[in-house]
mmCIF file of C-alpha atoms in Angstrom:
data_model
loop_
_atom_site.group_PDB
_atom_site.id
_atom_site.type_symbol
_atom_site.label_atom_id
_atom_site.label_comp_id
_atom_site.label_asym_id
_atom_site.label_seq_id
_atom_site.Cartn_x
_atom_site.Cartn_y
_atom_site.Cartn_z
ATOM 1 C CA CYS A 22 133.585 166.857 -12.947
ATOM 2 C CA ARG A 23 136.881 167.297 -11.143
ATOM 3 C CA SER A 24 140.355 165.850 -11.085
ATOM 4 C CA LEU A 25 141.748 163.870 -8.157
ATOM 5 C CA LYS A 26 145.128 164.560 -6.604
ATOM 6 C CA PHE A 27 146.958 161.728 -4.877
ATOM 7 C CA GLU A 28 149.877 161.882 -2.462
ATOM 8 C CA TYR A 29 153.065 159.843 -2.700
ATOM 9 C CA ASN A 30 153.146 157.250 0.063
ATOM 10 C CA THR A 31 155.875 154.656 -0.409
ATOM 11 C CA THR A 32 157.604 152.253 -2.798
ATOM 12 C CA ALA A 33 155.661 149.017 -3.273
ATOM 13 C CA TYR A 34 156.445 145.780 -5.135
ATOM 14 C CA PRO A 35 153.251 144.167 -6.495
ATOM 15 C CA GLU A 36 154.188 140.953 -8.324
ATOM 16 C CA GLY A 37 157.817 141.892 -7.686
ATOM 17 C CA ILE A 38 157.554 145.030 -9.853
ATOM 18 C CA PRO A 39 158.990 148.187 -8.219
ATOM 19 C CA THR A 40 156.337 150.925 -8.166
ATOM 20 C CA TYR A 41 155.564 154.250 -6.549
ATOM 21 C CA GLU A 42 152.396 154.116 -4.457
ATOM 22 C CA PHE A 43 150.104 157.144 -4.350
ATOM 23 C CA VAL A 44 147.160 157.329 -1.961
ATOM 24 C CA SER A 45 144.135 159.528 -1.388
ATOM 25 C CA GLY A 46 144.954 161.717 1.600
ATOM 26 C CA LYS A 47 142.924 164.052 3.780
ATOM 27 C CA ASP A 48 143.349 166.889 1.282
ATOM 28 C CA LEU A 49 141.444 164.993 -1.418
ATOM 29 C CA PHE A 50 137.998 165.898 -0.051
ATOM 30 C CA ALA A 51 139.047 168.648 2.363
ATOM 31 C CA ASN A 52 136.984 171.818 2.314
ATOM 32 C CA GLY A 53 138.275 175.125 0.966
ATOM 33 C CA THR A 54 139.373 176.264 4.410
ATOM 34 C CA GLU A 55 141.776 173.362 4.945
ATOM 35 C CA ASN A 56 142.741 172.981 1.287
ATOM 36 C CA PRO A 57 142.423 176.178 -0.791
ATOM 37 C CA GLU A 58 142.745 174.148 -4.001
ATOM 38 C CA ASN A 59 139.283 172.676 -3.295
ATOM 39 C CA LYS A 60 137.604 176.017 -2.678
ATOM 40 C CA CYS A 61 136.139 176.183 -6.173
ATOM 41 C CA PHE A 62 134.385 172.835 -5.646
ATOM 42 C CA ASN A 63 132.339 174.094 -2.679
ATOM 43 C CA PRO A 64 129.161 176.215 -2.992
ATOM 44 C CA GLU A 65 129.820 179.707 -1.654
ATOM 45 C CA ASP A 66 126.765 179.692 0.627
ATOM 46 C CA VAL A 67 127.305 176.183 2.058
ATOM 47 C CA TYR A 68 129.906 175.194 4.637
ATOM 48 C CA LEU A 69 130.802 171.526 4.903
ATOM 49 C CA PRO A 70 133.281 169.900 7.262
ATOM 50 C CA SER A 71 136.142 168.213 5.418
ATOM 51 C CA GLY A 72 135.648 164.713 4.106
ATOM 52 C CA VAL A 73 132.948 164.858 1.419
ATOM 53 C CA TYR A 74 132.708 166.241 -2.096
ATOM 54 C CA ASN A 75 129.561 168.054 -3.158
ATOM 55 C CA THR A 76 128.578 166.633 -6.562
ATOM 56 C CA SER A 77 125.419 168.741 -6.759
ATOM 57 C CA LEU A 78 127.456 171.344 -8.644
ATOM 58 C CA CYS A 79 127.718 169.042 -11.663
ATOM 59 C CA ARG A 80 124.696 166.760 -11.043
ATOM 60 C CA PHE A 81 121.877 169.251 -11.573
ATOM 61 C CA GLY A 82 121.575 170.063 -7.876
ATOM 62 C CA ALA A 83 121.077 166.472 -6.692
ATOM 63 C CA PRO A 84 122.021 166.233 -2.963
ATOM 64 C CA VAL A 85 124.626 163.534 -3.519
ATOM 65 C CA PHE A 86 128.012 163.719 -1.823
ATOM 66 C CA VAL A 87 131.057 161.524 -2.395
ATOM 67 C CA SER A 88 133.416 160.416 0.363
ATOM 68 C CA GLN A 89 135.754 157.584 1.123
ATOM 69 C CA PRO A 90 134.084 154.453 2.554
ATOM 70 C CA HIS A 91 132.864 154.744 6.154
ATOM 71 C CA PHE A 92 133.867 158.436 5.988
ATOM 72 C CA HIS A 93 137.523 157.427 6.087
ATOM 73 C CA LEU A 94 139.752 160.487 6.779
ATOM 74 C CA ALA A 95 136.625 162.666 7.046
ATOM 75 C CA ASP A 96 135.638 164.959 9.877
ATOM 76 C CA SER A 97 134.164 163.067 12.845
ATOM 77 C CA TYR A 98 130.952 165.064 12.349
ATOM 78 C CA TYR A 99 129.808 162.703 9.597
ATOM 79 C CA ARG A 100 130.343 159.514 11.624
ATOM 80 C CA SER A 101 128.568 161.023 14.628
ATOM 81 C CA MET A 102 125.338 161.275 12.642
ATOM 82 C CA VAL A 103 125.306 157.652 11.426
ATOM 83 C CA LYS A 104 125.744 154.426 13.352
ATOM 84 C CA GLY A 105 127.963 151.588 12.177
ATOM 85 C CA MET A 106 130.817 153.601 10.666
ATOM 86 C CA HIS A 107 134.179 151.925 11.240
ATOM 87 C CA PRO A 108 136.831 153.373 8.889
ATOM 88 C CA ASP A 109 139.859 151.199 8.243
ATOM 89 C CA ASN A 110 142.837 152.433 6.253
ATOM 90 C CA ASP A 111 143.643 149.044 4.711
ATOM 91 C CA LYS A 112 140.038 148.334 3.723
ATOM 92 C CA HIS A 113 138.817 151.780 2.718
ATOM 93 C CA ARG A 114 141.700 153.726 1.190
ATOM 94 C CA THR A 115 142.124 154.470 -2.516
ATOM 95 C CA PHE A 116 145.547 153.998 -4.049
ATOM 96 C CA LEU A 117 147.385 153.500 -7.304
ATOM 97 C CA ARG A 118 150.822 152.064 -7.968
ATOM 98 C CA ILE A 119 152.779 153.295 -10.964
ATOM 99 C CA GLU A 120 155.913 151.866 -12.542
ATOM 100 C CA PRO A 121 158.190 154.955 -12.478
ATOM 101 C CA GLU A 122 160.245 154.279 -15.618
ATOM 102 C CA SER A 123 157.296 153.892 -18.012
ATOM 103 C CA GLY A 124 154.538 155.633 -16.040
ATOM 104 C CA VAL A 125 152.255 152.620 -16.524
ATOM 105 C CA PRO A 126 149.771 151.891 -13.692
ATOM 106 C CA VAL A 127 150.515 148.439 -12.296
ATOM 107 C CA GLU A 128 147.788 148.279 -9.643
ATOM 108 C CA VAL A 129 144.806 150.550 -9.016
ATOM 109 C CA THR A 130 142.191 150.290 -6.265
ATOM 110 C CA ALA A 131 139.448 152.916 -6.111
ATOM 111 C CA ARG A 132 137.020 152.957 -3.182
ATOM 112 C CA PHE A 133 134.335 155.614 -2.835
ATOM 113 C CA GLN A 134 131.063 156.049 -0.985
ATOM 114 C CA LEU A 135 127.863 157.777 -2.137
ATOM 115 C CA ASN A 136 125.979 159.734 0.490
ATOM 116 C CA VAL A 137 122.623 161.522 0.372
ATOM 117 C CA LEU A 138 121.963 164.653 2.360
ATOM 118 C CA MET A 139 118.909 164.245 4.607
ATOM 119 C CA ASP A 140 117.435 167.410 6.111
ATOM 120 C CA LYS A 141 114.208 168.861 7.423
ATOM 121 C CA VAL A 142 111.500 169.531 4.878
ATOM 122 C CA GLU A 143 108.830 172.021 5.831
ATOM 123 C CA LYS A 144 105.176 170.990 5.621
ATOM 124 C CA ILE A 145 106.063 167.298 5.301
ATOM 125 C CA SER A 146 105.461 165.597 8.624
ATOM 126 C CA MET A 147 107.721 162.638 7.807
ATOM 127 C CA PHE A 148 110.745 164.931 7.555
ATOM 128 C CA GLU A 149 109.884 167.573 10.135
ATOM 129 C CA ASN A 150 112.153 166.126 12.834
ATOM 130 C CA VAL A 151 114.875 164.676 10.632
ATOM 131 C CA PRO A 152 118.310 165.906 11.764
ATOM 132 C CA ARG A 153 120.601 167.163 9.055
ATOM 133 C CA SER A 154 122.887 164.263 8.203
ATOM 134 C CA PHE A 155 124.721 162.596 5.348
ATOM 135 C CA VAL A 156 123.353 159.077 4.958
ATOM 136 C CA PRO A 157 125.554 156.501 3.202
ATOM 137 C CA VAL A 158 123.741 154.773 0.358
ATOM 138 C CA MET A 159 126.499 152.499 -0.921
ATOM 139 C CA TRP A 160 130.225 152.236 -1.321
ATOM 140 C CA PHE A 161 132.040 150.482 -4.123
ATOM 141 C CA GLU A 162 135.470 149.176 -4.967
ATOM 142 C CA ASN A 163 137.044 148.951 -8.411
ATOM 143 C CA THR A 164 140.400 147.238 -8.833
ATOM 144 C CA ALA A 165 142.711 146.640 -11.757
ATOM 145 C CA ASP A 166 146.161 145.135 -11.945
ATOM 146 C CA VAL A 167 148.652 143.726 -14.420
ATOM 147 C CA PRO A 168 147.566 140.475 -16.148
ATOM 148 C CA LYS A 169 149.659 137.464 -15.242
ATOM 149 C CA ASP A 170 151.014 137.144 -18.780
ATOM 150 C CA MET A 171 152.309 140.728 -18.588
ATOM 151 C CA VAL A 172 154.144 140.428 -15.260
ATOM 152 C CA PHE A 173 157.444 139.312 -16.828
ATOM 153 C CA LYS A 174 157.312 142.062 -19.460
ATOM 154 C CA MET A 175 156.577 144.700 -16.841
ATOM 155 C CA SER A 176 159.402 143.390 -14.635
ATOM 156 C CA LEU A 177 161.731 143.526 -17.635
ATOM 157 C CA MET A 178 160.640 147.086 -18.395
ATOM 158 C CA ALA A 179 161.037 148.142 -14.776
ATOM 159 C CA ASN A 180 164.586 146.781 -14.645
ATOM 160 C CA LEU A 181 165.541 147.804 -18.188
ATOM 161 C CA ARG A 182 167.875 150.575 -17.031
ATOM 162 C CA ASP A 183 169.786 148.205 -14.728
ATOM 163 C CA ILE A 184 169.899 145.532 -17.430
ATOM 164 C CA LEU A 185 171.253 147.946 -20.046
ATOM 165 C CA GLY A 186 173.680 149.347 -17.502
ATOM 166 C CA GLY A 187 174.912 145.846 -16.707
ATOM 167 C CA ILE A 188 175.331 145.050 -20.404
ATOM 168 C CA GLY A 189 177.227 148.317 -20.924
ATOM 169 C CA TRP A 190 179.590 147.654 -18.047
ATOM 170 C CA GLY A 191 180.016 144.066 -19.251
ATOM 171 C CA LEU A 192 181.018 145.245 -22.730
ATOM 172 C CA PHE A 193 183.331 147.832 -21.203
ATOM 173 C CA GLY A 194 184.967 145.163 -19.043
ATOM 174 C CA LEU A 195 185.285 142.857 -22.058
ATOM 175 C CA GLY A 196 186.986 145.617 -24.035
ATOM 176 C CA VAL A 197 189.423 146.426 -21.217
ATOM 177 C CA GLY A 198 190.164 142.731 -20.713
ATOM 178 C CA SER A 199 190.837 142.242 -24.425
ATOM 179 C CA TYR A 200 193.152 145.255 -24.466
ATOM 180 C CA ILE A 201 195.116 143.939 -21.471
ATOM 181 C CA ILE A 202 195.460 140.491 -23.079
ATOM 182 C CA LEU A 203 196.717 141.978 -26.345
ATOM 183 C CA LEU A 204 199.147 144.219 -24.448
ATOM 184 C CA ILE A 205 200.524 141.251 -22.487
ATOM 185 C CA ARG A 206 200.967 139.196 -25.688
ATOM 186 C CA PHE A 207 202.739 142.109 -27.386
ATOM 187 C CA LEU A 208 205.127 142.630 -24.467
ATOM 188 C CA THR A 209 205.796 138.878 -24.226
ATOM 189 C CA ARG A 210 206.738 138.610 -27.903
ATOM 190 C CA ARG A 211 208.939 141.664 -27.673
ATOM 191 C CA LYS A 212 210.801 140.216 -24.690
ATOM 192 C CA ARG A 213 211.375 136.922 -26.516
ATOM 193 C CA ARG A 214 212.899 138.749 -29.447
ATOM 194 C CA GLU A 215 215.209 140.691 -27.142
ATOM 195 C CA ASP A 216 216.309 137.468 -25.368
ATOM 196 C CA THR A 217 217.119 135.558 -28.583
ATOM 197 C CA GLY A 218 218.921 138.465 -30.338
ATOM 198 C CA PRO A 219 222.402 138.161 -28.580
ATOM 199 C CA ILE A 220 222.544 134.378 -29.051
ATOM 200 C CA LEU A 221 222.078 134.736 -32.778
ATOM 201 C CA SER A 222 224.798 137.440 -32.936
ATOM 202 C CA GLU A 223 227.356 135.286 -31.053
ATOM 203 C CA SER A 224 226.632 132.335 -33.326
ATOM 204 C CA LEU A 225 227.334 134.434 -36.406
ATOM 205 C CA VAL A 226 230.642 135.636 -34.931
ATOM 206 C CA GLU A 227 231.781 132.076 -34.190
ATOM 207 C CA ASP A 228 230.923 130.975 -37.708
ATOM 208 C CA SER A 229 232.953 133.879 -39.082
ATOM 209 C CA ASP A 230 236.032 132.951 -36.996
ATOM 210 C CA THR A 231 235.864 129.314 -38.126
ATOM 211 C CA GLU A 232 235.809 130.323 -41.732
ATOM 212 C CA ASN A 233 238.887 132.541 -41.215
ATOM 213 C CA VAL A 234 240.851 129.649 -39.653
ATOM 214 C CA PHE A 235 240.309 127.434 -42.665
ATOM 215 C CA LYS A 236 241.350 130.237 -44.983
ATOM 216 C CA ASP A 237 244.718 130.643 -43.250
#
């Protein structure tokens, strides 16, 4: 019941395809104090340290909260209430890699954790001394990437601008080269005509003088 905003991280090359990598940062599940854009997702009468998203607003009041696995990038408060939490950026981050020319996702990895709020319940002895804590129930990972038979097509699409640019410059170079060759051939022929012109004129003069001698 909400959109997710990812932050640009770096340029990555899955399967040799240039992509922009976007990751889930601390602002994704930050509370309204640290990230005002998330203020509308928090109940007005409940304060939560940054790191979890309260889904009770769109899940009929169910005390289920979403975070990154092992409370990755969350406030240390959550890890202090549960043993065995060892967040690791490489193992627990969510990211997507997008080919910038087409906007097509090349690789997507989504990792999220479901947590249940445990708190004291009056008149129930089992929960009388339960400290308020967010207990992880499960975390999951969904991944998707480009099929092997599409890698070449995606690489071609990613490099299409460079390929077309190379073809354009190649055609331009071919045109300039052809023009230079034609210009050289034209100048060469012109020079030959200029060199042979005087010889032909002298030959005609000599022939004319010979004819005059015989006439005398």
